[in-house]
Amino acid sequence: MASSGHGFETPSRLGCAMLQSLNDIADLVLDLWREAELPLTQAEQRRLRSCITSSQHFTAKFSNRLRELINHREPNPETPAWLEMIDDFFQAPPDRPMPTPGQRNIEYMHEWVAIVELILPFVYFDAIVRTRSFDDDVMGRIELAYLVALEIPRNVTEAQRLYDAILSCPQERIQATVYGWETIPQPFMAQMLFALLLSRHAEPDSALWRFQLQCLQTCPDYLLDIPELVVHAPGSYRPAFWLAYQVTDPLFIDILLERGSAEVQKRVEENQEYRRKRRRDYQLLESNTPDQAESWFDGLPESQRSFAALLMEFEAFLQEHAPDICEGLRPGIQNDQLQKLNDALSPLRLTDDLATLYKWHNGIEYGGFLFGFPELFPIEEVLRDYHETIEMCKNAGGEWSVALLPVAYESQVYRLASLTTESQASTPMLYHDIVEGTVMVQHTTLFQMIQTYLQAYREGAVYYDEAEEDWEIDEDHFNRIRLLYSPNASMDSGSTQGVYDLYEPESWPPEWQAHRL
């Protein structure tokens, strides 16, 4: 069977009576991408295969690359035969027993979620939704942000098809619990998909915008009757979260406040307040100094001259050996922005070395690499997270010190710096895992942190993986270098050296205790 451009079938795979393994499916997906002339490098092809066959996660860089290739490519309106073959595989994998009647268990759940994302260039999303393997568990695990970034639905045709699928979704949720499969009276999948339909930002008065408006005005009430957290149903409120987070059109927001459940209304109001605070923080920290009007090291205290020289040495090394990293470094902040930030943190303020670091570069662009997971935020995000963390701890009654400044956050992991009430030369760089509840000293000072990274790049502890086409860190090698420069820092997760328990404030340093919530 020859390729026909959009929606082609792949002859080598469709000759099989059944897909026999995840490797077969990976071969099929790679065939699809190749025959559609969506260019993947050898490293990207290996990563794609790993995402399907071994539960490897998409990196931000790989997701961005896929998004560039997928967006604006309209699939064939006909559902291809290979989608049914994939569905059959996940319903009854050859190396697993047949599911019992009515069972909604899917083997290889993570791999199926990855496949859903990888076949989106070739099939309308509603066709995937209508497969037997796309159930509430899958919907709960799919990262809606990725689908939103892929601009799903891409046009009115896809939006209409998706809405029709939404209306055909079950009126209940089948949820796996410790007690077995439980039926919950929430149309979770329909509500999540409706949130996706409305999350697509369309130009006002465009055809897609008018279709979204009509759906929002006339949809059945149950699509907006989203509950709070339901026992045994984690994430039951998530449709309300996504509606509140993604829908920004003022008219749409008014309708959500009028038609939505109490949970929807609460989430929308909370998000409006969040957006106001975020705009305030960004406006507060806007510079009045023209770009390039001052050198980043102008006005530095004498104590920071050696640190500034080290930062310039570090950047010179990166420019010569890792120019792609330099491209992701944001311009440094101006002196007036630093003053505004310190005013916003008053009576606390940045230590001199943290101020110097942000004058050098104001964090990393999203998807960039410099220090590894998690990367440093720009100061606007730092100030927002600082306020949010304090508010969250107050509301939850948790232990925290306002002298701790989150400078990076991702997946329950913080990088923290210490604030000070008076001029202070340095701060340690701290690592905080929310789940563990510990705060560990990663680097005794920021000077020692940059020394560590410079040496790690030189020795290859931080290296470019040619096979994966991405930057990696050899953790064992890196930690040996880290402890060479910061011998009093935390040695590892099992060590008590340089480790503080957030739930035992009496163990905190005095400056943290002085500003305990």
XYZ file of C-alpha atoms in Angstrom:
517
model
C 0.000 0.000 0.000
C 1.620 3.242 -1.071
C 1.920 6.326 1.037
C -0.681 8.979 0.301
C 0.756 11.968 2.135
C -1.595 12.649 5.034
C -3.016 9.601 6.773
C -0.894 7.060 4.882
C -0.700 3.441 5.954
C 2.641 1.771 6.554
C 2.983 -1.401 4.483
C 5.643 -3.123 6.579
C 3.509 -2.921 9.731
C 0.018 -3.475 8.333
C 1.102 -6.762 6.833
C 1.252 -8.118 10.392
C -1.893 -9.733 11.795
C -1.100 -8.104 15.125
C 1.533 -5.916 16.697
C 3.608 -8.257 18.853
C 5.646 -5.857 20.996
C 6.324 -2.284 21.945
C 9.262 -2.394 19.545
C 6.804 -3.132 16.718
C 4.802 -0.061 17.709
C 7.973 2.051 17.889
C 8.889 0.876 14.382
C 5.411 1.821 13.165
C 5.551 5.301 14.716
C 9.014 5.946 13.290
C 7.761 4.829 9.867
C 4.906 7.299 10.160
C 7.230 10.157 11.015
C 9.664 9.278 8.235
C 7.035 8.883 5.529
C 5.416 12.161 6.540
C 8.854 13.765 6.121
C 8.888 15.031 9.686
C 12.661 15.250 10.187
C 14.060 13.570 13.287
C 17.769 13.248 13.982
C 19.200 9.845 14.859
C 19.325 10.864 18.519
C 15.688 12.009 18.419
C 14.669 8.709 16.845
C 16.433 6.846 19.646
C 14.691 8.987 22.265
C 11.326 8.476 20.587
C 11.860 4.713 20.646
C 12.926 4.850 24.311
C 9.790 6.804 25.235
C 7.711 3.984 23.756
C 9.698 0.932 24.817
C 11.250 1.808 28.180
C 9.131 4.475 29.895
C 11.674 7.217 29.222
C 10.148 10.648 29.730
C 10.094 13.434 27.180
C 12.598 16.141 28.068
C 11.547 19.792 27.697
C 13.908 20.117 24.727
C 12.486 17.012 23.018
C 8.886 18.102 23.691
C 9.586 21.520 22.182
C 11.109 19.871 19.113
C 8.093 17.570 18.671
C 5.722 20.492 19.085
C 7.455 22.412 16.316
C 7.048 19.448 13.966
C 3.472 18.573 14.892
C 1.755 21.960 15.022
C -0.245 23.051 11.978
C -0.123 19.603 10.380
C -3.699 18.496 9.754
C -4.227 14.724 9.837
C -6.321 12.673 7.445
C -9.994 12.748 8.547
C -10.241 8.969 8.168
C -9.206 6.874 11.162
C -6.230 4.737 10.038
C -6.209 0.970 10.444
C -2.992 1.054 12.476
C -4.752 2.920 15.317
C -7.055 -0.050 15.850
C -4.020 -2.337 15.832
C -2.359 -0.261 18.559
C -5.616 -0.286 20.519
C -5.811 -4.086 20.209
C -2.256 -4.394 21.523
C -2.958 -2.413 24.678
C -6.215 -4.219 25.273
C -4.515 -7.625 25.174
C -0.705 -7.509 24.943
C 0.657 -10.803 23.558
C 2.768 -11.371 26.678
C -0.068 -10.623 29.122
C -3.289 -12.538 29.923
C -6.520 -11.441 28.310
C -8.420 -8.859 30.398
C -11.567 -10.039 32.104
C -14.897 -8.747 30.720
C -15.412 -5.115 31.621
C -11.849 -4.729 32.928
C -10.376 -1.296 32.182
C -6.771 -2.138 32.905
C -4.155 -1.094 30.318
C -0.723 -2.635 30.348
C 2.192 -0.316 29.628
C 0.238 2.771 30.741
C 3.159 5.197 30.497
C 4.135 3.924 27.060
C 0.556 4.305 25.784
C 0.470 7.932 26.968
C 3.714 8.613 25.073
C 2.303 6.967 21.943
C -0.836 9.115 22.140
C 1.362 12.213 21.914
C 3.558 10.817 19.132
C 0.732 9.839 16.748
C -1.073 13.191 16.954
C 0.306 14.399 13.587
C -1.473 11.539 11.833
C -4.880 11.155 13.466
C -7.509 13.486 14.870
C -7.520 13.483 18.654
C -11.153 12.401 18.885
C -10.233 9.128 17.145
C -7.715 8.442 19.923
C -10.306 9.374 22.562
C -12.737 6.839 21.096
C -10.313 3.894 21.384
C -11.036 1.311 24.063
C -7.628 1.961 25.636
C -8.195 5.662 26.166
C -9.948 5.683 29.531
C -10.126 7.767 32.690
C -6.749 6.502 33.894
C -5.098 7.618 30.663
C -6.903 10.960 30.756
C -5.691 11.465 34.314
C -2.091 10.800 33.316
C -1.875 12.782 30.096
C -0.187 16.127 30.629
C -2.799 18.534 29.346
C -0.207 21.295 29.064
C 1.507 19.300 26.314
C -1.734 18.962 24.334
C -2.451 22.669 24.783
C 1.045 23.485 23.524
C 0.330 21.302 20.494
C -2.602 23.628 19.734
C -5.171 20.844 20.050
C -7.766 21.332 18.613
C -5.954 22.792 15.597
C -9.054 24.017 13.717
C -12.863 24.046 13.757
C -13.087 20.600 12.150
C -11.013 19.050 14.899
C -12.881 21.078 17.542
C -16.260 19.813 16.272
C -15.039 16.227 16.226
C -13.608 16.603 19.733
C -16.854 18.108 21.053
C -18.869 15.234 19.551
C -16.534 12.790 21.303
C -16.940 14.704 24.558
C -20.724 14.348 24.399
C -20.346 10.584 23.892
C -18.035 10.110 26.907
C -19.301 8.139 29.928
C -21.165 10.020 32.655
C -19.104 8.321 35.332
C -15.472 7.759 36.167
C -13.894 4.336 36.558
C -10.997 4.808 38.946
C -8.371 2.306 40.081
C -8.112 2.383 43.886
C -6.507 0.221 46.559
C -9.923 -1.456 46.845
C -10.112 -2.290 43.142
C -12.003 -0.541 40.350
C -14.484 1.987 41.688
C -17.264 3.831 39.837
C -17.426 7.535 40.708
C -20.310 9.780 39.571
C -18.126 12.295 37.736
C -17.793 12.567 33.920
C -14.082 13.174 34.443
C -12.911 12.425 30.916
C -15.599 14.598 29.327
C -14.772 17.482 31.674
C -11.015 17.222 31.034
C -11.533 17.132 27.272
C -13.906 20.102 27.478
C -11.199 22.005 29.350
C -8.812 21.106 26.523
C -11.305 22.343 23.916
C -11.557 25.720 25.656
C -7.824 25.924 26.414
C -6.955 26.473 22.757
C -6.303 30.201 22.485
C -8.137 31.431 19.387
C -8.295 34.930 17.941
C -11.480 36.732 19.064
C -14.278 36.411 16.514
C -12.392 33.770 14.523
C -14.288 30.658 13.457
C -12.658 28.575 16.201
C -13.379 31.249 18.836
C -17.049 31.399 17.819
C -17.304 27.617 18.022
C -15.744 27.599 21.504
C -18.135 30.343 22.617
C -21.157 28.437 21.336
C -20.004 25.268 23.131
C -19.487 27.156 26.375
C -22.891 28.851 26.159
C -24.901 25.753 25.224
C -22.983 22.765 26.664
C -24.755 20.385 29.068
C -24.469 21.510 32.682
C -22.518 18.409 33.718
C -19.477 19.544 31.732
C -19.055 22.489 34.110
C -20.345 20.757 37.259
C -16.830 19.928 38.433
C -16.477 18.809 42.061
C -13.862 19.400 44.689
C -11.521 16.542 45.553
C -13.480 13.280 45.540
C -12.436 10.497 47.904
C -10.505 7.772 46.020
C -10.448 9.979 42.888
C -7.235 12.019 42.855
C -7.329 14.975 40.524
C -11.133 15.171 40.357
C -10.833 18.968 40.494
C -8.288 19.123 37.643
C -10.773 20.096 34.918
C -11.632 23.180 37.003
C -7.935 23.941 37.456
C -7.265 23.774 33.708
C -10.302 25.870 32.841
C -9.219 28.528 35.320
C -5.566 28.393 34.294
C -5.978 28.340 30.524
C -9.120 30.310 29.712
C -8.187 33.986 29.497
C -10.845 35.478 27.217
C -12.909 37.914 29.383
C -16.221 36.783 27.870
C -15.389 33.117 28.444
C -14.378 33.885 32.042
C -17.712 35.630 32.691
C -19.588 32.553 31.414
C -17.496 30.227 33.586
C -18.306 32.358 36.629
C -21.995 32.282 35.706
C -22.372 28.601 34.699
C -19.542 26.844 36.516
C -19.775 24.887 39.754
C -18.562 26.359 43.023
C -15.188 24.671 42.404
C -14.932 26.236 38.933
C -15.842 29.670 40.272
C -13.346 29.376 43.124
C -10.530 28.315 40.806
C -11.293 31.074 38.281
C -11.299 33.738 41.009
C -8.056 32.368 42.489
C -6.401 32.418 39.081
C -7.541 35.965 38.386
C -5.929 37.014 41.658
C -2.786 35.040 40.770
C -2.557 36.813 37.403
C -2.983 40.201 39.074
C -0.140 39.437 41.484
C 2.065 38.153 38.690
C 1.483 41.298 36.593
C 2.213 43.353 39.694
C 5.531 41.579 40.290
C 6.596 41.934 36.646
C 5.605 45.603 36.548
C 7.257 46.197 39.906
C 10.587 44.878 38.637
C 10.599 46.591 35.246
C 13.797 48.526 34.666
C 13.795 52.245 33.932
C 17.380 51.984 32.691
C 17.895 51.617 28.914
C 19.414 48.301 27.854
C 23.202 48.295 27.772
C 23.275 51.599 29.649
C 25.428 50.028 32.346
C 27.870 47.136 32.595
C 26.655 44.310 34.793
C 29.614 44.688 37.151
C 29.080 48.440 37.657
C 28.557 49.326 41.304
C 29.526 45.923 42.683
C 30.854 45.899 46.259
C 34.573 45.314 46.576
C 33.833 41.916 48.145
C 32.269 40.771 44.844
C 35.132 41.636 42.482
C 36.674 38.164 42.647
C 33.231 36.567 42.180
C 32.580 38.761 39.143
C 35.939 37.744 37.684
C 35.056 34.073 38.229
C 31.697 34.517 36.492
C 33.410 36.143 33.505
C 35.906 33.259 33.381
C 33.014 30.775 33.510
C 31.161 32.510 30.686
C 34.308 32.759 28.557
C 34.774 29.002 28.932
C 31.141 28.378 27.947
C 31.374 30.662 24.927
C 34.363 28.674 23.662
C 33.232 25.140 24.547
C 29.443 25.331 24.898
C 28.108 28.278 22.864
C 24.600 26.763 22.763
C 24.394 27.119 26.553
C 25.268 30.811 26.339
C 22.355 31.329 23.964
C 19.964 30.363 26.781
C 21.319 32.860 29.316
C 19.007 35.803 29.909
C 20.422 39.360 30.125
C 21.356 40.422 33.653
C 19.228 42.743 35.769
C 19.929 46.432 36.086
C 20.785 48.227 39.329
C 17.324 49.769 39.583
C 15.716 46.316 39.265
C 17.927 45.038 42.076
C 16.850 47.942 44.262
C 13.175 47.282 43.480
C 13.583 43.601 44.332
C 15.239 44.403 47.656
C 12.470 46.902 48.410
C 9.879 44.191 47.717
C 11.689 41.792 50.078
C 12.237 44.388 52.835
C 13.251 44.143 55.650
C 15.187 41.280 54.053
C 17.392 41.586 50.994
C 19.598 39.586 48.634
C 23.093 38.748 49.742
C 25.775 40.479 47.690
C 26.799 37.334 45.789
C 23.195 36.488 44.822
C 22.739 40.057 43.582
C 25.965 39.693 41.582
C 24.765 36.413 40.074
C 21.536 38.045 38.844
C 23.370 41.084 37.543
C 25.512 38.681 35.524
C 22.508 36.815 34.053
C 18.848 36.877 35.056
C 18.302 33.124 35.033
C 17.941 30.712 32.131
C 15.449 30.587 29.280
C 12.898 27.781 29.541
C 14.401 24.568 28.188
C 17.952 25.936 28.517
C 20.762 24.285 30.452
C 23.428 25.698 32.747
C 23.300 24.229 36.271
C 20.988 21.287 35.620
C 17.762 20.382 37.390
C 16.182 22.651 38.464
C 17.443 25.692 36.546
C 17.467 29.213 37.990
C 14.372 31.389 37.521
C 14.486 35.039 36.441
C 13.887 37.424 39.345
C 10.268 38.067 38.313
C 9.501 34.370 38.806
C 11.616 34.309 41.978
C 9.555 37.089 43.575
C 6.290 35.442 42.536
C 7.359 32.041 43.953
C 8.618 33.687 47.145
C 5.198 35.182 47.850
C 3.343 32.015 46.792
C 5.484 29.741 48.974
C 4.913 31.920 52.034
C 1.169 32.075 51.375
C 0.967 28.322 50.795
C 2.807 27.544 54.045
C 0.610 29.944 55.997
C -2.564 28.378 54.634
C -1.299 24.839 55.241
C 0.164 25.605 58.657
C 3.565 24.354 57.481
C 6.993 25.272 58.791
C 8.919 27.813 56.740
C 11.236 30.775 57.072
C 10.718 33.933 55.044
C 14.513 34.182 54.961
C 14.492 31.376 52.372
C 14.237 32.528 48.756
C 13.203 29.967 46.095
C 15.463 30.651 43.110
C 14.410 27.517 41.182
C 11.598 24.991 41.410
C 10.521 21.929 39.453
C 8.817 18.630 40.327
C 8.763 19.171 44.109
C 12.412 20.240 44.242
C 13.590 23.732 45.193
C 16.907 25.490 44.967
C 16.942 28.029 47.807
C 19.147 30.935 48.824
C 19.257 32.695 52.184
C 18.169 36.313 52.526
C 19.721 38.713 55.006
C 18.684 41.804 56.947
C 22.022 43.543 56.554
C 24.665 43.619 53.866
C 26.150 40.144 53.682
C 28.735 38.894 51.213
C 27.492 35.365 50.519
C 24.730 32.771 50.752
C 24.855 28.999 50.470
C 22.965 27.331 47.630
C 20.416 25.017 49.221
C 18.475 22.026 47.919
C 14.998 21.317 49.275
C 12.892 18.261 48.464
C 9.293 18.905 49.548
C 8.586 15.208 50.039
C 11.675 14.593 52.168
C 11.219 17.789 54.181
C 14.961 18.412 54.325
C 17.049 21.405 53.303
C 20.567 20.433 52.244
C 23.550 22.683 51.667
C 24.640 21.924 48.093
C 27.314 24.624 47.899
C 28.691 26.577 50.843
C 28.737 29.831 48.841
C 27.807 30.852 45.307
C 31.511 31.421 44.600
C 32.143 27.769 45.390
C 29.116 26.762 43.301
C 30.529 28.468 40.203
C 33.981 27.029 40.920
C 32.349 23.600 41.036
C 30.466 23.982 37.770
C 33.441 25.470 35.924
C 35.614 22.545 36.998
C 32.805 20.068 36.251
C 32.524 21.382 32.692
C 36.302 21.246 32.292
C 36.576 17.651 33.562
C 33.527 16.394 31.680
C 31.328 15.805 34.737
C 28.925 18.069 32.858
C 29.059 16.927 29.265
C 27.243 16.951 25.955
C 25.821 13.532 25.122
C 26.263 13.197 21.362
C 23.923 10.218 21.205
C 21.099 12.023 22.996
C 22.025 15.486 21.656
C 21.563 16.970 25.101
C 23.577 18.066 28.130
C 23.966 15.579 30.988
C 25.594 15.466 34.448
C 27.623 12.546 35.775
C 26.329 12.837 39.339
C 29.092 10.829 41.036
C 31.863 12.752 39.278
C 30.071 16.051 39.903
C 29.630 15.355 43.631
C 33.332 14.587 44.048
C 34.127 18.017 42.595
C 31.362 19.673 44.652
C 32.707 18.329 47.948
C 36.224 19.346 46.969
C 35.132 22.996 46.833
C 32.421 22.771 49.547
C 33.717 20.152 52.037
C 31.188 21.217 54.681
C 28.205 20.837 52.352
C 25.800 17.908 52.462
C 27.533 14.742 51.321
C 24.429 12.805 50.230
C 20.783 12.211 51.145
C 21.773 9.827 53.971
C 24.206 12.252 55.616
C 23.416 14.652 58.457
C 26.253 17.018 57.513
C 24.874 20.237 56.051
C 21.288 18.975 56.347
C 18.423 20.750 58.137
C 15.024 19.270 58.939
C 12.293 21.712 57.942
C 9.986 20.175 60.563
C 12.474 20.829 63.384
C 12.910 24.634 63.471
C 15.179 24.408 66.511
C 17.803 22.889 64.191
C 17.678 25.839 61.774
C 20.435 28.465 61.527
C 19.667 31.552 63.656
C 18.823 33.774 60.653
C 16.126 31.316 59.529
C 14.702 31.018 63.027
C 14.524 34.799 63.348
C 12.133 34.905 60.377
C 10.122 31.757 61.035
C 6.489 31.975 59.929
